[in-house]
Coordinates of C-alpha atoms in Angstrom, one line a residue:
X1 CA 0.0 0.0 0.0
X2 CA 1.3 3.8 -1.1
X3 CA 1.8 6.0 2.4
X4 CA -1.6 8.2 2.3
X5 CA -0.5 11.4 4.6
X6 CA -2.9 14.1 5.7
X7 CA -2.1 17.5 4.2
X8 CA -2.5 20.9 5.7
X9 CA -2.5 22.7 2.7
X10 CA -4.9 20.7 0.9
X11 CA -6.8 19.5 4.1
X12 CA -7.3 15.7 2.4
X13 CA -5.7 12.5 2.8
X14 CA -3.0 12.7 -0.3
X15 CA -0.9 9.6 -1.7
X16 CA 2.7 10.7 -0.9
X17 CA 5.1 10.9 -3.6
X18 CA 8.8 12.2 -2.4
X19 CA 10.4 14.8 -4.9
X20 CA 13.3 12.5 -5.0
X21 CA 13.1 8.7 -3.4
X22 CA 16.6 8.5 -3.1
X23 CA 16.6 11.6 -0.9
X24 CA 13.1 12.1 1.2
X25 CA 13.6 15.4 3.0
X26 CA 11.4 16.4 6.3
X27 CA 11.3 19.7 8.6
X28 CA 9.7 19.8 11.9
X29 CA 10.4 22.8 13.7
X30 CA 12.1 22.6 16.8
X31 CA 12.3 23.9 20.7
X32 CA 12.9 27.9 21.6
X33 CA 15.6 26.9 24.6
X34 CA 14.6 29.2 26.8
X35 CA 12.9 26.5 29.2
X36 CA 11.9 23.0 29.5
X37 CA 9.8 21.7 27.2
X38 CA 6.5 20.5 28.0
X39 CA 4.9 17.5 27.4
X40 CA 2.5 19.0 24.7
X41 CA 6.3 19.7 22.7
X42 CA 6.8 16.1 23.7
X43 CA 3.8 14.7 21.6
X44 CA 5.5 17.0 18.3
X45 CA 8.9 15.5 18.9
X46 CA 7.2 11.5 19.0
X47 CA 5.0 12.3 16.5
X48 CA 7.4 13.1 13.9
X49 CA 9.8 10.3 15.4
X50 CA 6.9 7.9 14.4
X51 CA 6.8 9.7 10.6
X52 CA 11.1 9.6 10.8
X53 CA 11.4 6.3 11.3
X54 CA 8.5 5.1 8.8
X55 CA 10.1 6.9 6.0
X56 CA 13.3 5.1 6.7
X57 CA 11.6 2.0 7.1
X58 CA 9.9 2.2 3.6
X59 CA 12.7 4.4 1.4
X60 CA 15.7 3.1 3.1
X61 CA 17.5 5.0 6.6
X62 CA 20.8 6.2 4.0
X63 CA 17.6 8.1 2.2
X64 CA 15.6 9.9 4.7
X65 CA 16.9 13.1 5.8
X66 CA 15.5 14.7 9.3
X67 CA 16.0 18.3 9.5
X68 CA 14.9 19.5 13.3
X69 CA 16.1 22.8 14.2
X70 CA 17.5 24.6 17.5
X71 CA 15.9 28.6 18.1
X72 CA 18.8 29.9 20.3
X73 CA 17.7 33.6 19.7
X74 CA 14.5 35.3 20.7
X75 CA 13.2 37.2 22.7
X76 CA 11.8 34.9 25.5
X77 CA 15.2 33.7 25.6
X78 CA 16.6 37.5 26.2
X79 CA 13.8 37.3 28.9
X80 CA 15.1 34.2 30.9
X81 CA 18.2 35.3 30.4
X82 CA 18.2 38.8 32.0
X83 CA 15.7 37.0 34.7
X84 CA 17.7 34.7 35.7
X85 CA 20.8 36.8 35.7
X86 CA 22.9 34.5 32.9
X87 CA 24.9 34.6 30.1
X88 CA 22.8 33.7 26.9
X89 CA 24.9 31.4 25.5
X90 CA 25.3 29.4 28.9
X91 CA 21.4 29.4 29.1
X92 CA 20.5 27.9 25.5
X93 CA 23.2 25.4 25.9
X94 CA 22.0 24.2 29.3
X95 CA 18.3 24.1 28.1
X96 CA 19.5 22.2 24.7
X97 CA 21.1 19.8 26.9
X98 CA 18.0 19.1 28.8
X99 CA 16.1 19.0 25.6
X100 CA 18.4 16.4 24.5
X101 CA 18.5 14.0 27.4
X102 CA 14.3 14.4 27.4
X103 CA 14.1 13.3 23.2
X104 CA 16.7 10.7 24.5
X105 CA 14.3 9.4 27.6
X106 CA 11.1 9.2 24.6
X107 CA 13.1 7.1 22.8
X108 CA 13.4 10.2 19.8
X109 CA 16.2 9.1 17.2
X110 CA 18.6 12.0 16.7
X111 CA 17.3 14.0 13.8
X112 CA 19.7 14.0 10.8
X113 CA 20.2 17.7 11.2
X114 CA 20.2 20.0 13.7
X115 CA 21.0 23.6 12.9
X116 CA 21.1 26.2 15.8
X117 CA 19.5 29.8 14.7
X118 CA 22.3 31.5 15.5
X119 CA 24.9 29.4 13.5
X120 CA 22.6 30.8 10.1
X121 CA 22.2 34.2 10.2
X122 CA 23.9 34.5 6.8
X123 CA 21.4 32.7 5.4
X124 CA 18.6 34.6 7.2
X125 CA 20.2 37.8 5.7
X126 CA 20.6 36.4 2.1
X127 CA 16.9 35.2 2.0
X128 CA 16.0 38.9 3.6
X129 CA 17.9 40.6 0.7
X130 CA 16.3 37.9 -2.1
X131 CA 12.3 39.1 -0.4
X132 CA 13.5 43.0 -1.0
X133 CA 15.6 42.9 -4.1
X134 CA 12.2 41.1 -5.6
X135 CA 9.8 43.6 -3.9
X136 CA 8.3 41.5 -1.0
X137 CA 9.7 43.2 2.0
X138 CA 10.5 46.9 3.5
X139 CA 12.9 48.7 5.4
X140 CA 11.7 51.2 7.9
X141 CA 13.3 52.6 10.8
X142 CA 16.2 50.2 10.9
X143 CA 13.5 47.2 10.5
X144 CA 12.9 45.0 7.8
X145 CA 9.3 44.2 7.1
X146 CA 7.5 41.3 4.8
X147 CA 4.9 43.2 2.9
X148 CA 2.1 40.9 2.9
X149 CA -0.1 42.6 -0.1
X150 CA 2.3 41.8 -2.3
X151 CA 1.7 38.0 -1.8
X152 CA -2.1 37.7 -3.5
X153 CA -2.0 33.7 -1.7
X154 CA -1.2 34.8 1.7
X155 CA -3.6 32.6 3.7
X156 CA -3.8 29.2 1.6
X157 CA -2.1 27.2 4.7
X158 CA -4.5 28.4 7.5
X159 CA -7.4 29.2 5.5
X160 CA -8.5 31.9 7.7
X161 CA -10.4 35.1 6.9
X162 CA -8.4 38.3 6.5
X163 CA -10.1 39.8 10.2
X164 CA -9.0 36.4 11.9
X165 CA -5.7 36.5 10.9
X166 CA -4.8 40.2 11.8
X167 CA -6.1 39.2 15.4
X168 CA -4.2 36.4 15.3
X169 CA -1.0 37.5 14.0
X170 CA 0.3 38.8 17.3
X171 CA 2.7 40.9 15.5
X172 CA 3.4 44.7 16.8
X173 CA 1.9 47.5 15.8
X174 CA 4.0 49.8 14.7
X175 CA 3.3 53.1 12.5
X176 CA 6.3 52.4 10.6
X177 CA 4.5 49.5 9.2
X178 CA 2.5 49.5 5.9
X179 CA -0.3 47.1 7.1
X180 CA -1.3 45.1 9.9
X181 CA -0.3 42.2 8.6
X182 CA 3.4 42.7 8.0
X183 CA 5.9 41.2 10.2
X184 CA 9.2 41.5 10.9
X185 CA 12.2 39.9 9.4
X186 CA 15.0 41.9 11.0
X187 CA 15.1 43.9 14.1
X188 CA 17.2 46.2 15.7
X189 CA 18.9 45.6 18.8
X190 CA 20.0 47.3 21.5
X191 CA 23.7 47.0 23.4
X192 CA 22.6 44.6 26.2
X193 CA 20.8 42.3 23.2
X194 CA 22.2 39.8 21.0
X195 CA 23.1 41.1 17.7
X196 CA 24.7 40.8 14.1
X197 CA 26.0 42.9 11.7
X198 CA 23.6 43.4 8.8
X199 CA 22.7 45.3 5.7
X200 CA 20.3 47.2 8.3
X201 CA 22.4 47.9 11.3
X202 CA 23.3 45.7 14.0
X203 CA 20.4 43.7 15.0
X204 CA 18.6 40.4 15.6
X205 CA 16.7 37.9 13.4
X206 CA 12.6 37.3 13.3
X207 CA 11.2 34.3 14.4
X208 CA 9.6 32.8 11.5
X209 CA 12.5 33.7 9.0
X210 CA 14.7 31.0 11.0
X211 CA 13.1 28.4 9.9
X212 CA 12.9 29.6 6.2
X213 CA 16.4 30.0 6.2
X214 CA 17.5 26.9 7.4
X215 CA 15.6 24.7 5.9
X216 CA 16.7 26.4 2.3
X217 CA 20.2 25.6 3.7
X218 CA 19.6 22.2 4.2
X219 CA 16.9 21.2 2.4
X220 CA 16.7 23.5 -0.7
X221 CA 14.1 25.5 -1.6
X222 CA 11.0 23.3 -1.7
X223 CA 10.9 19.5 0.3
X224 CA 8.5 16.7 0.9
X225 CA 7.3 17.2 4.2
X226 CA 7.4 20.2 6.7
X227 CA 5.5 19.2 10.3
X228 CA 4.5 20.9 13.7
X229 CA 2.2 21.7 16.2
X230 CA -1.3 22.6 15.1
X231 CA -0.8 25.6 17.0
X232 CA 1.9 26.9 14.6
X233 CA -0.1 27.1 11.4
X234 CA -1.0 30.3 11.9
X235 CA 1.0 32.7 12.2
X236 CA 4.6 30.6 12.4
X237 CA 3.9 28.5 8.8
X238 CA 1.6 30.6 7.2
X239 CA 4.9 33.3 7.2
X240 CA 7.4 30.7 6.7
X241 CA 5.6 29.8 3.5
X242 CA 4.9 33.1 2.1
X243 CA 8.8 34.2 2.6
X244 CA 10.2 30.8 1.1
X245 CA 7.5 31.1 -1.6
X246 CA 8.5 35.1 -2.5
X247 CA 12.1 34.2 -2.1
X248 CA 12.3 31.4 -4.3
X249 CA 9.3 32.1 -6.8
X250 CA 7.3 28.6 -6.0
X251 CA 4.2 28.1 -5.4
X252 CA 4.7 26.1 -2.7
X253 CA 7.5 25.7 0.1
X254 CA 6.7 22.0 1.0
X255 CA 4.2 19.3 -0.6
X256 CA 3.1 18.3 2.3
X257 CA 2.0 20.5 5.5
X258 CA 1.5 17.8 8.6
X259 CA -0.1 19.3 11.9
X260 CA 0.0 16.9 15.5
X261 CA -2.7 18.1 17.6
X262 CA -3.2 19.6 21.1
X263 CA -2.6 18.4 23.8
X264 CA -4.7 18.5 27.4
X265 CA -3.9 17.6 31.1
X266 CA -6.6 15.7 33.1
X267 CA -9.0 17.5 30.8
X268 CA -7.8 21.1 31.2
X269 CA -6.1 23.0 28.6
X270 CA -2.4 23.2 29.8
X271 CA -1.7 26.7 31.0
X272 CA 1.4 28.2 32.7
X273 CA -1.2 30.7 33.9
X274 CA -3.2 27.7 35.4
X275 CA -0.6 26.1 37.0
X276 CA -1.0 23.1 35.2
X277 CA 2.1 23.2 32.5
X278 CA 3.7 20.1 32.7
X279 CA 7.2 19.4 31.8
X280 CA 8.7 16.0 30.3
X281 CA 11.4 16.5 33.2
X282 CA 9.0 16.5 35.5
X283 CA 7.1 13.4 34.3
X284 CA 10.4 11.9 33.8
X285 CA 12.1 12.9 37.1
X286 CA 9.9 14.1 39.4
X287 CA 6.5 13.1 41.6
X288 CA 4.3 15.8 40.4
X289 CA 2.0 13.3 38.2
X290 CA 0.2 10.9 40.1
X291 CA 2.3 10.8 42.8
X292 CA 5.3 9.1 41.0
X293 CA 7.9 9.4 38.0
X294 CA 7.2 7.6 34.8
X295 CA 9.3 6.2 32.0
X296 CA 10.2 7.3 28.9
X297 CA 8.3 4.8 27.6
X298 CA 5.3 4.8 29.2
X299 CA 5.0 8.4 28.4
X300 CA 5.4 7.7 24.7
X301 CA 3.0 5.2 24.6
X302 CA 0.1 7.0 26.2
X303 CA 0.8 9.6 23.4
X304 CA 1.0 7.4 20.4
X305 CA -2.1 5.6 21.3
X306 CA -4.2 8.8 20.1
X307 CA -4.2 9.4 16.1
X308 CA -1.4 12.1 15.7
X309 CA -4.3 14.8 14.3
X310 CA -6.9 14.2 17.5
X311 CA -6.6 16.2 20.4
X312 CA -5.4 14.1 23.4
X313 CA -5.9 13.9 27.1
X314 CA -3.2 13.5 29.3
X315 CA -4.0 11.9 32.1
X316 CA -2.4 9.5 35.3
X317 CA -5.1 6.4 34.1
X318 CA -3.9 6.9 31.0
X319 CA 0.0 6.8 31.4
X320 CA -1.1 3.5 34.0
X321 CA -2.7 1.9 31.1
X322 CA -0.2 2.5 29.1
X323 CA 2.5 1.2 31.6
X324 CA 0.3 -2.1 31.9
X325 CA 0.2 -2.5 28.5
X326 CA 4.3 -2.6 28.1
X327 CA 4.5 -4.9 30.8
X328 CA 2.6 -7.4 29.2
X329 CA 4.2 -7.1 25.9
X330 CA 7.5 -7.7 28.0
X331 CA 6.3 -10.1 29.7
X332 CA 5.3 -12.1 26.5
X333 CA 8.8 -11.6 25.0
X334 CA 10.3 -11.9 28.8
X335 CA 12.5 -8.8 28.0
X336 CA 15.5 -10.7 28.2
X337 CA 15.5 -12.9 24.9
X338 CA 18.9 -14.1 24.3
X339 CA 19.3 -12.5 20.9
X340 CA 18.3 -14.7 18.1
X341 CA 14.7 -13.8 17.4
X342 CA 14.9 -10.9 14.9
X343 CA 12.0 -8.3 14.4
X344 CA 9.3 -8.6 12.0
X345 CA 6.3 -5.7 10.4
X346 CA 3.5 -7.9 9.7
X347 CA 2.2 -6.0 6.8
X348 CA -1.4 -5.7 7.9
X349 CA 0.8 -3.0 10.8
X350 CA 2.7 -1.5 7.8
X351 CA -0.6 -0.9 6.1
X352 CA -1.5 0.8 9.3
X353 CA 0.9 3.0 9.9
X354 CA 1.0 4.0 6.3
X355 CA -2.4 5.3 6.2
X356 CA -1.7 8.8 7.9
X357 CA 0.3 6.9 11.0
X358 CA -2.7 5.3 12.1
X359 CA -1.1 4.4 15.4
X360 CA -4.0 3.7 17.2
X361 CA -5.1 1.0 14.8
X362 CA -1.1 -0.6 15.0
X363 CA -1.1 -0.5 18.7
X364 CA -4.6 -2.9 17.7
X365 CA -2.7 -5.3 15.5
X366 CA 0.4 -5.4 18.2
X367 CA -2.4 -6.0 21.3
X368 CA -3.5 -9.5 18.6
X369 CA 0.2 -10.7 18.3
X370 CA 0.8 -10.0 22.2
X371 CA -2.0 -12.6 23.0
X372 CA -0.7 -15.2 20.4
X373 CA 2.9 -15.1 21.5
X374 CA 2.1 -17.4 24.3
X375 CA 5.8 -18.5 25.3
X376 CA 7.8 -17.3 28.0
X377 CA 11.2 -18.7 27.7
X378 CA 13.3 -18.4 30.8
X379 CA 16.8 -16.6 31.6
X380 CA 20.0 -18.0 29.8
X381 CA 18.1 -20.9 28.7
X382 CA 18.9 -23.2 26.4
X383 CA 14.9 -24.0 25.9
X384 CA 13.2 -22.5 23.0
X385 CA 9.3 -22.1 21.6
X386 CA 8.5 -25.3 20.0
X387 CA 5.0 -23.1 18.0
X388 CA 7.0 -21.5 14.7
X389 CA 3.6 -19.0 15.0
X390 CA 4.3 -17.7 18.5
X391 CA 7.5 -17.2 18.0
X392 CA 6.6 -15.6 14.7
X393 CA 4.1 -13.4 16.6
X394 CA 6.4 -12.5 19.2
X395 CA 9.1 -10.7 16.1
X396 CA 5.7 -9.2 15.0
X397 CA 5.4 -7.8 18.3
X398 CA 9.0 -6.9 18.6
X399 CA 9.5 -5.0 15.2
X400 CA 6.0 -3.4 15.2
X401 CA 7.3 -1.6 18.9
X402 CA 10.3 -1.0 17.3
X403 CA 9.1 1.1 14.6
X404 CA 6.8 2.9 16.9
X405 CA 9.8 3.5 19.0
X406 CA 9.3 1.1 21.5
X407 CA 11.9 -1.0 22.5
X408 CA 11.1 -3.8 24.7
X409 CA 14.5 -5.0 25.1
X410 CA 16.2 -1.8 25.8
X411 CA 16.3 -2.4 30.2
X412 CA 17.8 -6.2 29.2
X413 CA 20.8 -6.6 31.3
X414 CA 23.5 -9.3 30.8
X415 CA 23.6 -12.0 33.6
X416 CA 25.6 -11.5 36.5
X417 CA 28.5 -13.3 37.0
X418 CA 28.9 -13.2 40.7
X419 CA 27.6 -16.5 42.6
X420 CA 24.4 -16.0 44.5
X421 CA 22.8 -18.0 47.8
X422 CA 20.8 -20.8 47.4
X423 CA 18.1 -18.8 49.3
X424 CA 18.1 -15.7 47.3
X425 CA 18.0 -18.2 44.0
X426 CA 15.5 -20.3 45.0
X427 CA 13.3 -16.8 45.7
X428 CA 13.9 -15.5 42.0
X429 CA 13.3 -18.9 40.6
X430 CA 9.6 -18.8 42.4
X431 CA 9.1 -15.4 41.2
X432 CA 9.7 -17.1 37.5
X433 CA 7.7 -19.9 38.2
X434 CA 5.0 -18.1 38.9
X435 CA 5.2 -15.9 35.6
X436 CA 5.8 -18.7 33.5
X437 CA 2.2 -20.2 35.2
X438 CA 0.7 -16.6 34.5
X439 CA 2.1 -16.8 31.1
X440 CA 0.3 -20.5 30.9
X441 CA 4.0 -22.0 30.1
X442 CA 3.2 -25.2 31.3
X443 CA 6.8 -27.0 30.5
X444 CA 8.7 -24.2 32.0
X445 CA 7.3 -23.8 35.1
X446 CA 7.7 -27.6 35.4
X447 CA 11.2 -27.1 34.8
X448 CA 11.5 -24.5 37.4
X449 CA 9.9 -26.3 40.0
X450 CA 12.3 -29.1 39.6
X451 CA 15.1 -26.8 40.1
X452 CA 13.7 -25.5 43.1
X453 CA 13.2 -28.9 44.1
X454 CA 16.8 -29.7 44.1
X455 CA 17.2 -26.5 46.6
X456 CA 14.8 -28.5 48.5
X457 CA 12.0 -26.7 48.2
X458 CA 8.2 -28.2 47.2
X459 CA 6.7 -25.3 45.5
X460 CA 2.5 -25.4 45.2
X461 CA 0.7 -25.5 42.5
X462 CA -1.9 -22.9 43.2
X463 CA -1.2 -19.2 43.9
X464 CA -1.8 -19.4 47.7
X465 CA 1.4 -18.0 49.3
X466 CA 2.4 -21.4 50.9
X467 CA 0.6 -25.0 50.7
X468 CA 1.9 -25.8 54.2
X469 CA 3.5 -23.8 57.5
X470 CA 7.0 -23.2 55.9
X471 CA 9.3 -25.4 58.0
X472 CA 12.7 -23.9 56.7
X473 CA 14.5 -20.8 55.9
X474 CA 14.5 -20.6 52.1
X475 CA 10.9 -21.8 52.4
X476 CA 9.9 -18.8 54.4
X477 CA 12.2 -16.7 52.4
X478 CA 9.8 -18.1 49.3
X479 CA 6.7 -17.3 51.1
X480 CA 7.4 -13.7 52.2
X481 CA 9.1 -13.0 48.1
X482 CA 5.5 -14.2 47.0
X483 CA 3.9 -12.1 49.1
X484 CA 5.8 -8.8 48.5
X485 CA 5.1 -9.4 45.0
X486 CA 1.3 -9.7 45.2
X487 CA 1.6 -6.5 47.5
X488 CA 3.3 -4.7 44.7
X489 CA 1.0 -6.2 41.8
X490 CA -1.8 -4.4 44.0
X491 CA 0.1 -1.5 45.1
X492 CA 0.0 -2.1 48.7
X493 CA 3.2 -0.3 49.5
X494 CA 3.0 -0.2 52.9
X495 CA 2.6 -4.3 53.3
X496 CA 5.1 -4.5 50.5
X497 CA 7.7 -2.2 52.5
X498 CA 6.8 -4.0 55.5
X499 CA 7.8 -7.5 53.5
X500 CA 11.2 -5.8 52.2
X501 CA 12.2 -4.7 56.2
X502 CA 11.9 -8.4 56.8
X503 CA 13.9 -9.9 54.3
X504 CA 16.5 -7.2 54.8
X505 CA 17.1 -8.5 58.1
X506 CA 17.9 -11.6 56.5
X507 CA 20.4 -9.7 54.1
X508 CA 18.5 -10.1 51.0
X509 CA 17.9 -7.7 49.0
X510 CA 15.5 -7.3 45.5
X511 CA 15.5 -6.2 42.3
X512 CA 12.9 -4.8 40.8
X513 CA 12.2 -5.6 37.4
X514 CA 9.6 -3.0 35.4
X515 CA 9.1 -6.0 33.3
X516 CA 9.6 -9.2 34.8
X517 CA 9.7 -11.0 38.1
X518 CA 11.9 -9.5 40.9
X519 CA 15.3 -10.8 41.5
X520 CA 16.7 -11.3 44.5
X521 CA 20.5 -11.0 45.8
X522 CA 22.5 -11.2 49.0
X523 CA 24.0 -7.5 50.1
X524 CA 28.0 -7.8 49.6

């Protein structure tokens, strides 16, 4: 099946023919670091992660380039700055760090290209001298103006009327300008702003002609795809077009115009003015959401789970769901697969994704091959999946999380070498047992209970936390594992932390597993 994308400019579904296969080009514009970003930024960034890594899937990686760009000047950056008493520099660079390690934590692949603002201001000066030399832009009083008139199709990306837009324009009103409508290209600065040498006087960049400018550097002067937030339509795209489009004489900048859509918290529109802006740092790091920290994962799943062009709620039962949902597929695949089983897209999830990145629909198709990949091979075992079409289903599972940006096997740690106690084996052996009898792996957990057997423990058949009054240590030690773990599965923390102080006195110590079945150790 042809990839089917929906078009901004066109507002339909459109088959999607690259300019050039061997080099697909896409621009998504990328954070202002003047803070951190919120999660609503988050959703852009997985989005167009999702749409990255489909185009490399069906074109080939060597042909796909990713152009996602850095705005290191501007004025809320000036802001900070001066509010935080900083040096500029020293505050974009700390923010683009943070940025960084956040993409990192949702699992974002590096984009191929990541220009910084400041590092193209020739460019943004060449293209401001192409819109004047060609009659689409002003100077007046050490600004340079785009003269909107002069572009009769001003308005084909937002489709809005003429009144609309000048309220929505949030540009300054100024009585050196020629209409309402016109925005600025170049400004002047002052000593204590940052500045650069131009045909104009020393001064600083516009917003919107960044992006113009560096994707013409990068990308040339008309590309496949070009993506954002809905909310940058009007007025950040609609000016980018109309300057790359006067610049260059086309008709259009890119083919296709792709638009991710809001995002809400709990149900409330997210507002720094309501309190209620949340930040992937703090979802990642902190216990401001539902009294706890959630992974990178997690969080990217709860957001990929919407259609990319709905509006989404953000909320705790979602991210919980989502969380659930991981650990079964991991639990499937137990997490730790020694190597050998390669991922698959079934093409029924290609066909999926490829109509507009219907992700909801592909998380569908992965929820079927989750519940057919009934195996659950143990740690560094030799033992393998005797059904071809579990195993089959379980690569399905694998490749379809993969290009979703889910990776199931990323928390896999290699086995430790260091001898353990009989007693703290024969408690993560239980643990196992029990999953594999969860998991219905009826010859596994036979296996482990023979193992355990030899440790000389009789494990029960049922899920009671003992058959019998244990009569030894490591049968006690069995007991009280089982127990914790039931405590956690139900999130009684406090019985659960009550469990842990016991076994502590005992010297044994667990670890959790997101994924899997806790293991237990003796402290050193």
């Amino acid at each position: 099946m042809p990839l089917r994308l929906y078009n901004t400019l066109t507002r339909q579904k459109e088959f999607f023919k690259p300019l050039d296969p061997a080099s697909v080009r896409l621009y998504a514009c990328g954070p202002t670091v003047y803070d951190h970003l919120h999660i609503g930024n988050g959703r852009m960034l997985i989005v167009f992660d999702v749409l990255f890594r489909l185009l490399r899937h069906v074109y080939g990686e060597a042909n796909v380039k990713y152009v996602r760009n850095i705005t290191d000047v501007d004025d809320k950056i000036n802001a900070r700055a001066a509010e935080r008493g900083v040096d500029i520099r020293g505050l974009t660079d700390e923010m683009t760090a943070i940025f960084h390690e956040d993409a990192k934590a949702l699992d974002c692949l590096a984009p191929t290209i990541e220009p910084r603002a400041t590092e193209h201001i020739a460019e943004m000066i060449a293209l401001i001298e192409r819109l004047i030399a060609k009659g689409h832009a002003y100077v007046a009083e050490g600004h340079v103006l785009f003269d909107v008139p002069s572009m009769p199709a001003y308005g084909k990306l937002s489709k809005r009327p003429l009144d609309e837009m000048i309220a929505g324009a949030r540009v300054e009103v100024a009585p050196y300008k020629r209409g309402p409508m016109d925005f600025v290209l170049w400004k002047p600065s002052s000593p204590q702003e940052p500045g650069w040498e131009s045909p104009w006087g020393r001064g600083r960049p516009g917003w919107h002609i960044e992006c113009s400018a560096m994707s013409w550097k990068h990308l040339g002067k008309d590309f496949d795809i070009h993506g954002g937030g809905i909310d940058l339509v009007f007025p950040h795209h609609e000016n980018e077009m109309a300057q790359s489009c006067s610049a260059f004489g086309r008709d259009v900048m890119a083919n296709f115009w792709m638009h991710n859509g809001h995002l809400e918290l709990e149900g409330k529109k997210m507002s720094k003015s309501l309190g209620n802006c949340l930040t992937i740092h703090e979802l990642l790091h902190t216990e401001n959401f539902g009294g706890r920290f959630w992974p990178g994962e997690v969080l990217r799943l709860a957001i990929v789970k919407t259609h990319y062009r709905r509006p989404i709620d953000f909320t705790v039962q979602a991210l919980e769901e989502a969380e659930r949902r991981i650990q079964r597929w991991c639990r499937r695949i137990r997490y730790k697969w020694p190597g050998e089983l390669k991922p698959l897209v079934h093409e029924d999830f290609l066909r999926a994704l490829k109509d507009d990145l219907n992700t909801h629909k592909a998380l569908d198709l992965m929820g079927g091959y989750s519940s057919t990949a009934n195996f659950n091979p143990p740690f560094n075992s030799d033992i393998r999946p005797s059904d071809e079409e579990a195993m089959q289903n379980a690569a399905y599972l694998l490749g379809g999380a993969s290009l979703l940006g889910l990776d199931l096997t990323k928390d896999a740690e290699p086995p430790t070498e260091e001898p353990i106690s009989d007693m703290a084996r024969v408690m993560t052996l239980s643990l196992e047992y029990d999953w594999a009898r969860a998991a219905k792996n009826s010859a596994e957990a036979d296996r482990i209970r023979k193992e355990v057997a030899a440790l000389g423990v009789d494990l029960p058949n049922d899920d009671e936390p003992a058959r019998k009054q244990p009569v030894s240590d490591k049968e006690r030690a069995v007991m009280l594992s089982r127990a914790r773990e039931r405590a956690r599965a139900s999130k009684n923390w406090v019985e659960a932390d009550r469990i842990r102080e016991e076994l502590d006195a005992l010297r044994l110590v667990p670890k959790d597993n997101k994924y899997g079945p806790t293991k237990w150790d003796v402290k050193r």
